[in-house]
Amino acid sequence: QAALFNLPRSSWTDYDTSIMSAGGGIFPRSLKSIAITEQMKARFDIKADKLTPTELLHALLKAPVDLLWNGGIGTYVKSSEESHADVGDKANDALRVDGNELRCKVVGEGGNLGMTQLGRVEFGLNGGATNTDFIDNAGGVDCSDHEVNIKILLNEVVQAGDMTGKQRNQLLESMTDEVGHLVLGNNYKQTQALSLAARRAYERIAEYKRLMNDLEARGKLDRAIEFLPAEEQIAERVAAKQGLSRAELSVLISYSKIDLKEALLESRVPDDDYLARDMETAFPPSLGARFSTAMRSHRLKREIVSTQIANDLVNHMGITFVQRLKESTGMSAAAVAGAYVIVRDIFHLPHWFRQIEALDYKVSAEIQLALMDELMRLGRRATRWFLRSRRNELDAGRDVAHFGPHLAALGLKLDELLEDGPTREIWQTRYQAYVEAGVPELLARMVAGTTHLYTLLPIIEASDVTGQNAADVAKAYFALG
């Protein structure tokens, strides 16, 4: 590949066929037929001795492989309920297959429109894993967003006379890797959120139904246009014990983020000094350190703050998080987001998520998702507690400064606070199971104790009201079981 890349111009005839696997080859599309070697037959489950190029490509699309990667132009997968005419890509009619014919485990969409949305859904409901094209190649758009925001910031610095144009250009070039890291991080988080959603897609299908109904009622969503299931289709899914597919969840995660961002823009959240600190997460750390003052006067400040909070909340707490808490507390989306930021920061949730993410390929993905699910449950319960106990008295800066130190102190000695008995046994059993699964001890202690960490919130409040030491109140609480 490197040799081909370095040629001034190249074609497949420049490829060194001597390094190819036995039985393989490079075949022009213009051939009348291609002889199928025994190795090709075995690898791609082909029975014929020879095929036309079009027939071979059609067979390759249906081959039993791990990954089918689409990086080109054209739509190659549709639903069995769609006709080729519905697809509107006549040039590839002879190649195209149906979603229920795919035998790959995963489809990755580097190109646009490689599958129809109904084709993705059909593949997903048959056990395949696929997102959507706009999820799989979101990196380019994300990179452009970072570039625009950074250039606006630095242009304002240049106009203020604090930097020359040459220095600006040098700084932009020096941040290439930092921006790449931010883009990769955003896309990692978003696909991780889809995996978390897919894990409980069936048991939470009623939540997704309510979210879709709410978005439709407010004119924010048209299910038919987005190929999302109608009421009768949802009933059929429930009967078949199926939830939404990853492709459908990909649509909903986008709508959820957009809806929350719009709600935050209409609120005072972006103007809150503490909440607005999320803006810095949109920029490379080196910029935040040098130009934090200039960031506060960025002309897109409110939009950036709203976007960052919306992305962070939905990625970590789930697609229906805001909808659920609006329903259970009667509070606004903006209030939910503000309470979430408090909870996120007092429990240091991003830190613990990163600790779990660092276990990639060290423990099973199911263990990682289970650990994250516990953090999500803690975040949901704690956010609900703040919304119900504080109502209209939420103050992010004040509440983080008050609850944060107490939680840090009590959390460090949680196992000491738990009296011997059923409560401690539950914690010990969960802790031991995580450790045996390969989870580091400190992370296992924290996640095993999420239920007890949540109860520290009313314990701290009781300490405030009574004037008693928080640790003493905690011991008394846990002693009561």
XYZ file of C-alpha atoms in Angstrom:
481
model
C 0.000 0.000 0.000
C 2.832 2.390 0.855
C 4.538 1.594 -2.450
C 1.342 2.294 -4.387
C 0.737 5.478 -2.434
C 4.175 6.837 -3.298
C 3.754 6.307 -7.046
C 2.890 9.476 -9.023
C -0.103 7.576 -10.440
C -1.171 3.985 -10.022
C -3.708 1.290 -10.825
C -4.342 -2.235 -9.578
C -1.911 -3.540 -12.229
C 0.891 -2.025 -10.129
C 0.023 -4.267 -7.187
C 2.605 -6.956 -6.395
C 0.555 -10.142 -6.799
C 3.394 -12.272 -5.420
C 2.498 -11.183 -1.893
C -1.165 -12.147 -2.241
C -2.665 -15.193 -0.543
C -2.701 -18.426 -2.520
C -5.733 -18.645 -4.770
C -6.329 -14.908 -4.824
C -5.944 -12.457 -7.661
C -6.815 -9.112 -9.197
C -9.448 -9.327 -11.913
C -10.587 -6.589 -14.334
C -14.317 -5.874 -14.309
C -14.182 -6.211 -18.111
C -13.587 -9.990 -18.013
C -16.375 -12.204 -19.311
C -15.839 -14.662 -16.462
C -13.520 -15.350 -13.539
C -12.335 -18.814 -12.558
C -13.130 -19.431 -8.896
C -10.189 -21.093 -7.154
C -10.623 -23.665 -4.411
C -9.353 -21.139 -1.862
C -11.925 -18.572 -3.019
C -14.680 -21.177 -2.846
C -13.738 -22.135 0.701
C -13.232 -18.603 2.000
C -16.339 -17.018 0.516
C -18.646 -20.058 0.444
C -18.971 -20.061 -3.352
C -20.096 -23.227 -5.131
C -19.644 -22.203 -8.798
C -16.468 -22.903 -10.779
C -16.656 -19.584 -12.576
C -18.642 -16.363 -12.262
C -18.935 -13.094 -14.105
C -17.334 -10.125 -12.306
C -20.787 -8.877 -11.342
C -21.818 -12.290 -10.001
C -18.591 -12.548 -7.991
C -19.100 -9.123 -6.432
C -22.685 -10.072 -5.600
C -21.402 -13.252 -3.922
C -18.709 -11.364 -2.007
C -21.335 -9.053 -0.520
C -23.091 -12.125 0.909
C -19.925 -13.864 2.114
C -19.564 -15.064 5.742
C -16.965 -12.542 6.945
C -16.391 -10.430 10.051
C -16.535 -6.992 8.418
C -18.062 -5.624 5.239
C -16.485 -2.210 4.654
C -18.071 0.213 2.218
C -15.808 3.047 1.187
C -17.035 3.839 -2.285
C -19.922 5.272 -4.248
C -23.173 3.399 -4.734
C -25.894 1.673 -2.725
C -25.178 -2.028 -2.340
C -27.641 -3.143 0.346
C -31.396 -2.624 0.494
C -34.270 -4.153 2.416
C -36.101 -7.193 1.069
C -39.222 -5.011 1.185
C -37.675 -2.440 -1.174
C -37.357 -2.694 -4.937
C -34.260 -1.694 -6.868
C -36.300 1.200 -8.238
C -36.892 2.413 -4.663
C -33.127 2.646 -4.202
C -32.515 4.849 -7.226
C -29.029 3.538 -8.088
C -29.586 1.631 -11.326
C -25.859 1.163 -12.006
C -25.596 -1.242 -9.063
C -28.892 -3.123 -9.375
C -27.129 -6.352 -10.396
C -24.711 -6.184 -7.452
C -27.143 -5.204 -4.727
C -28.211 -7.615 -1.971
C -30.852 -7.480 0.751
C -30.073 -6.823 4.399
C -31.303 -10.272 5.401
C -28.857 -11.870 2.938
C -25.754 -10.387 4.544
C -23.695 -12.914 6.484
C -21.062 -10.527 7.782
C -21.033 -9.646 11.469
C -20.460 -5.907 11.047
C -20.943 -3.324 8.295
C -18.730 -0.242 8.398
C -19.829 2.679 6.244
C -16.877 4.791 5.202
C -18.849 5.993 2.192
C -22.282 7.581 2.053
C -25.487 5.774 1.112
C -23.876 2.328 0.897
C -27.034 0.871 2.448
C -30.597 2.091 2.512
C -31.851 2.819 6.015
C -34.370 -0.009 5.751
C -31.543 -2.282 4.622
C -29.590 -1.354 7.749
C -32.597 -2.017 9.949
C -33.245 -5.400 8.330
C -29.591 -6.386 8.785
C -29.690 -5.234 12.407
C -32.875 -7.109 13.247
C -31.241 -10.240 11.821
C -28.373 -9.954 14.282
C -25.908 -7.807 12.358
C -24.142 -4.761 13.759
C -24.258 -1.510 11.815
C -24.722 2.140 12.648
C -25.428 4.543 9.783
C -23.240 6.356 7.292
C -23.628 9.667 9.130
C -22.383 8.019 12.328
C -19.508 6.073 10.776
C -18.114 9.028 8.872
C -18.940 11.782 11.336
C -15.240 12.495 11.832
C -14.995 14.837 8.859
C -17.883 17.036 9.967
C -16.624 17.010 13.555
C -13.150 18.049 12.405
C -14.630 20.936 10.402
C -16.599 22.119 13.439
C -13.431 22.205 15.537
C -11.580 24.034 12.778
C -14.237 26.731 12.443
C -14.493 27.309 16.205
C -10.710 27.468 16.614
C -10.262 29.871 13.695
C -12.954 32.202 15.016
C -11.215 32.243 18.402
C -7.743 32.864 16.999
C -8.955 35.476 14.513
C -10.367 37.448 17.421
C -7.020 37.114 19.218
C -5.211 38.378 16.096
C -7.634 41.296 15.713
C -6.999 42.228 19.341
C -3.291 42.496 18.530
C -2.279 39.630 20.815
C -0.980 37.441 17.988
C 0.245 37.854 14.414
C -1.278 36.090 11.444
C 1.900 34.050 11.011
C 1.815 32.946 14.643
C -1.842 31.994 14.210
C -1.055 29.770 11.229
C 1.843 28.104 13.036
C -0.353 27.452 16.060
C -3.105 25.964 13.893
C -0.644 23.562 12.298
C 0.817 22.569 15.660
C -2.618 21.512 16.953
C -3.290 18.908 14.257
C -2.811 15.929 16.556
C -4.760 17.531 19.410
C -7.745 18.172 17.141
C -7.498 14.627 15.807
C -7.586 13.333 19.378
C -10.727 15.381 20.123
C -12.462 14.122 16.975
C -11.597 10.498 17.673
C -12.742 10.914 21.272
C -16.109 12.331 20.215
C -16.725 9.511 17.758
C -15.580 6.860 20.229
C -18.033 8.207 22.813
C -20.922 8.360 20.362
C -20.559 4.786 19.121
C -20.070 3.655 22.721
C -23.373 5.340 23.574
C -25.017 3.379 20.760
C -23.608 0.131 22.147
C -25.008 0.983 25.572
C -28.388 1.794 24.030
C -28.423 -1.371 21.913
C -27.669 -3.472 24.998
C -31.060 -2.585 26.491
C -32.943 -1.759 23.305
C -35.709 -4.291 23.887
C -36.386 -3.649 27.566
C -36.481 0.112 26.958
C -38.480 0.151 23.766
C -41.367 1.874 25.581
C -39.019 4.750 26.455
C -38.000 5.156 22.823
C -41.637 5.072 21.813
C -42.436 7.904 24.241
C -39.441 9.897 23.016
C -40.531 9.543 19.393
C -44.103 10.490 20.287
C -42.884 13.564 22.164
C -40.610 14.698 19.327
C -43.411 14.165 16.814
C -45.926 16.059 18.949
C -43.558 19.037 19.030
C -42.959 18.908 15.279
C -39.313 17.898 15.701
C -39.519 14.450 14.070
C -41.270 12.708 11.182
C -40.986 8.970 11.747
C -41.889 8.092 8.170
C -39.144 10.264 6.695
C -36.566 8.781 9.087
C -37.801 5.179 8.593
C -38.496 4.793 12.307
C -41.064 2.169 13.357
C -44.707 3.187 13.591
C -46.899 2.159 16.528
C -47.974 -1.147 14.988
C -44.374 -1.997 14.078
C -43.280 -1.326 17.655
C -45.997 -3.704 18.858
C -44.647 -6.334 16.461
C -41.123 -5.796 17.790
C -42.333 -6.230 21.361
C -44.108 -9.465 20.423
C -40.907 -10.701 18.768
C -38.824 -9.551 21.766
C -36.877 -7.143 19.581
C -35.970 -3.538 20.265
C -34.775 -0.777 17.988
C -31.815 -1.581 15.765
C -28.509 0.307 16.012
C -29.405 2.087 12.764
C -32.641 3.381 14.306
C -30.863 4.291 17.537
C -28.347 6.214 15.415
C -31.176 8.407 14.174
C -32.609 8.910 17.656
C -29.280 9.779 19.266
C -28.914 12.551 16.697
C -32.411 13.900 17.312
C -31.930 13.660 21.079
C -28.753 15.741 20.947
C -30.206 18.322 18.584
C -33.359 18.695 20.681
C -31.378 19.142 23.895
C -28.991 21.625 22.303
C -31.935 23.734 21.125
C -33.501 23.626 24.594
C -30.231 24.726 26.203
C -29.831 27.594 23.738
C -33.253 28.878 24.762
C -32.288 28.710 28.445
C -29.785 30.438 30.721
C -27.539 27.380 30.935
C -24.915 28.712 28.464
C -24.706 31.918 30.506
C -23.999 30.213 33.828
C -20.324 30.728 34.679
C -19.867 27.206 36.007
C -21.803 25.381 33.278
C -20.119 27.444 30.557
C -16.789 25.884 31.499
C -17.813 22.943 29.318
C -16.893 25.160 26.375
C -13.216 24.409 26.943
C -13.796 20.734 26.112
C -14.431 21.759 22.484
C -10.893 23.090 22.111
C -7.407 21.566 22.331
C -6.084 21.777 25.922
C -3.224 24.013 24.802
C -5.733 26.644 23.650
C -7.734 26.485 26.853
C -4.601 27.158 28.868
C -3.574 30.186 26.779
C -6.837 31.782 25.712
C -9.448 31.024 28.380
C -10.350 34.726 28.618
C -10.799 35.060 24.853
C -12.971 31.934 24.852
C -15.483 33.616 27.122
C -16.090 36.262 24.444
C -16.239 33.783 21.524
C -19.141 34.808 19.318
C -20.422 31.208 19.232
C -19.999 30.680 22.959
C -23.636 29.851 23.703
C -23.857 27.420 20.783
C -20.603 25.677 21.736
C -21.546 25.358 25.420
C -24.966 23.957 24.496
C -23.465 21.507 22.012
C -20.809 20.255 24.430
C -23.240 19.702 27.298
C -25.779 18.003 25.014
C -23.163 15.675 23.525
C -21.653 14.847 26.905
C -25.005 14.162 28.554
C -26.448 11.967 25.801
C -23.174 10.092 25.247
C -22.819 9.236 28.929
C -26.400 9.036 30.198
C -28.293 7.766 27.183
C -30.734 8.789 24.480
C -33.853 8.882 26.692
C -32.223 10.301 29.841
C -33.646 13.822 29.524
C -37.071 12.554 28.480
C -37.252 10.169 31.455
C -36.303 12.822 33.979
C -38.626 15.419 32.476
C -41.469 12.913 32.883
C -40.548 11.845 36.423
C -39.801 15.307 37.848
C -41.784 17.739 35.731
C -38.645 19.823 35.248
C -37.359 21.306 31.990
C -34.656 19.849 29.765
C -32.365 22.718 30.773
C -32.872 21.955 34.467
C -32.128 18.282 33.827
C -28.911 19.204 32.032
C -27.841 21.554 34.813
C -28.470 18.921 37.477
C -26.601 16.352 35.401
C -23.484 18.539 35.243
C -23.559 18.826 39.044
C -23.824 15.048 39.408
C -21.181 14.453 36.753
C -18.683 16.650 38.542
C -19.319 15.666 42.172
C -19.010 11.963 41.325
C -16.225 12.532 38.755
C -18.150 10.405 36.267
C -15.934 11.235 33.237
C -12.910 9.945 35.157
C -14.595 6.623 35.896
C -15.840 6.266 32.329
C -12.258 6.766 31.133
C -11.062 4.091 33.549
C -13.559 1.660 32.041
C -12.634 2.671 28.490
C -8.978 1.992 29.324
C -9.965 -1.664 29.742
C -10.573 -2.085 25.996
C -9.319 -5.542 24.952
C -8.360 -6.299 28.566
C -11.787 -7.371 29.802
C -14.863 -8.386 27.829
C -16.929 -5.655 26.193
C -19.958 -6.946 28.116
C -18.183 -6.285 31.425
C -17.299 -2.773 30.277
C -20.881 -2.036 29.247
C -22.181 -3.446 32.538
C -19.825 -1.167 34.486
C -20.931 1.833 32.441
C -24.554 0.882 32.954
C -23.997 1.141 36.713
C -22.495 4.616 36.304
C -25.487 5.629 34.186
C -27.848 4.380 36.890
C -25.957 6.385 39.510
C -26.085 9.459 37.281
C -29.805 9.040 36.646
C -30.750 8.527 40.310
C -28.536 11.338 41.559
C -29.779 13.779 38.914
C -33.361 12.941 39.851
C -32.498 13.543 43.525
C -31.132 17.015 42.821
C -34.129 17.911 40.667
C -36.585 16.800 43.354
C -34.746 18.078 46.415
C -33.517 21.367 44.970
C -36.215 22.091 42.371
C -35.619 25.725 41.385
C -32.702 26.227 43.771
C -30.040 24.464 41.705
C -26.738 26.309 41.595
C -24.055 24.285 39.829
C -21.029 26.093 41.205
C -22.340 26.144 44.776
C -23.636 22.569 44.776
C -20.454 21.089 43.317
C -18.339 23.004 45.837
C -20.512 21.733 48.706
C -21.232 18.108 47.795
C -17.977 17.325 45.992
C -15.597 17.372 48.999
C -18.065 15.463 51.207
C -18.496 12.734 48.595
C -14.752 12.480 48.057
C -14.121 12.035 51.787
C -16.967 9.591 52.390
C -16.396 7.654 49.185
C -12.795 6.860 50.098
C -13.908 5.026 53.234
C -17.206 3.644 51.990
C -16.288 0.064 52.869
C -15.512 1.219 56.423
C -18.913 2.894 56.719
C -20.835 -0.212 55.683
C -21.714 -2.308 58.715
C -21.374 -6.087 58.552
C -24.631 -7.502 57.259
C -26.694 -7.721 54.041
C -25.691 -4.250 52.799
C -21.992 -4.951 53.065
C -22.429 -8.451 51.653
C -24.088 -7.044 48.522
C -21.218 -4.606 48.029
C -18.579 -7.278 48.713
C -20.164 -9.762 46.297
C -20.314 -7.244 43.479
C -16.804 -6.003 44.165
C -15.388 -9.535 44.133
C -17.176 -10.398 40.887
C -15.721 -7.356 39.138
C -12.194 -8.046 40.385
C -12.409 -11.676 39.256
C -13.475 -10.407 35.814
C -10.247 -8.410 35.572
C -11.478 -4.997 36.734
C -8.874 -2.985 38.709
C -9.634 -2.911 42.438
C -10.214 0.846 42.786
C -12.641 0.905 39.861
C -14.360 -2.245 41.143
C -14.805 -0.652 44.596
C -16.389 2.436 43.100
C -18.789 0.707 40.711
C -19.764 -1.952 43.257
C -20.750 0.854 45.598
C -22.779 3.044 43.236
C -26.024 2.344 45.116
C -24.400 3.364 48.394
C -22.693 6.373 46.816
C -26.111 7.624 45.741
C -27.413 7.404 49.312
C -24.586 9.680 50.426
C -26.496 12.615 48.907
C -29.391 12.554 51.427
C -26.852 11.638 54.125
C -24.906 14.833 53.408
C -28.164 16.800 53.404
C -29.117 15.262 56.773
C -25.699 16.253 58.084
C -26.324 19.831 56.937
C -29.719 19.968 58.645
C -28.683 18.354 61.936
C -25.167 19.703 62.203
C -23.868 16.185 62.776
C -20.659 14.879 61.218
C -21.428 13.392 57.786
C -19.422 10.219 58.488
C -21.373 9.640 61.720
C -24.668 10.131 59.896
C -23.522 7.666 57.226
C -22.593 5.040 59.816
C -25.967 5.416 61.505
C -27.779 5.177 58.167
C -25.983 2.040 57.005
C -26.308 0.447 60.463
C -30.072 0.646 60.016
C -29.719 -1.374 56.805
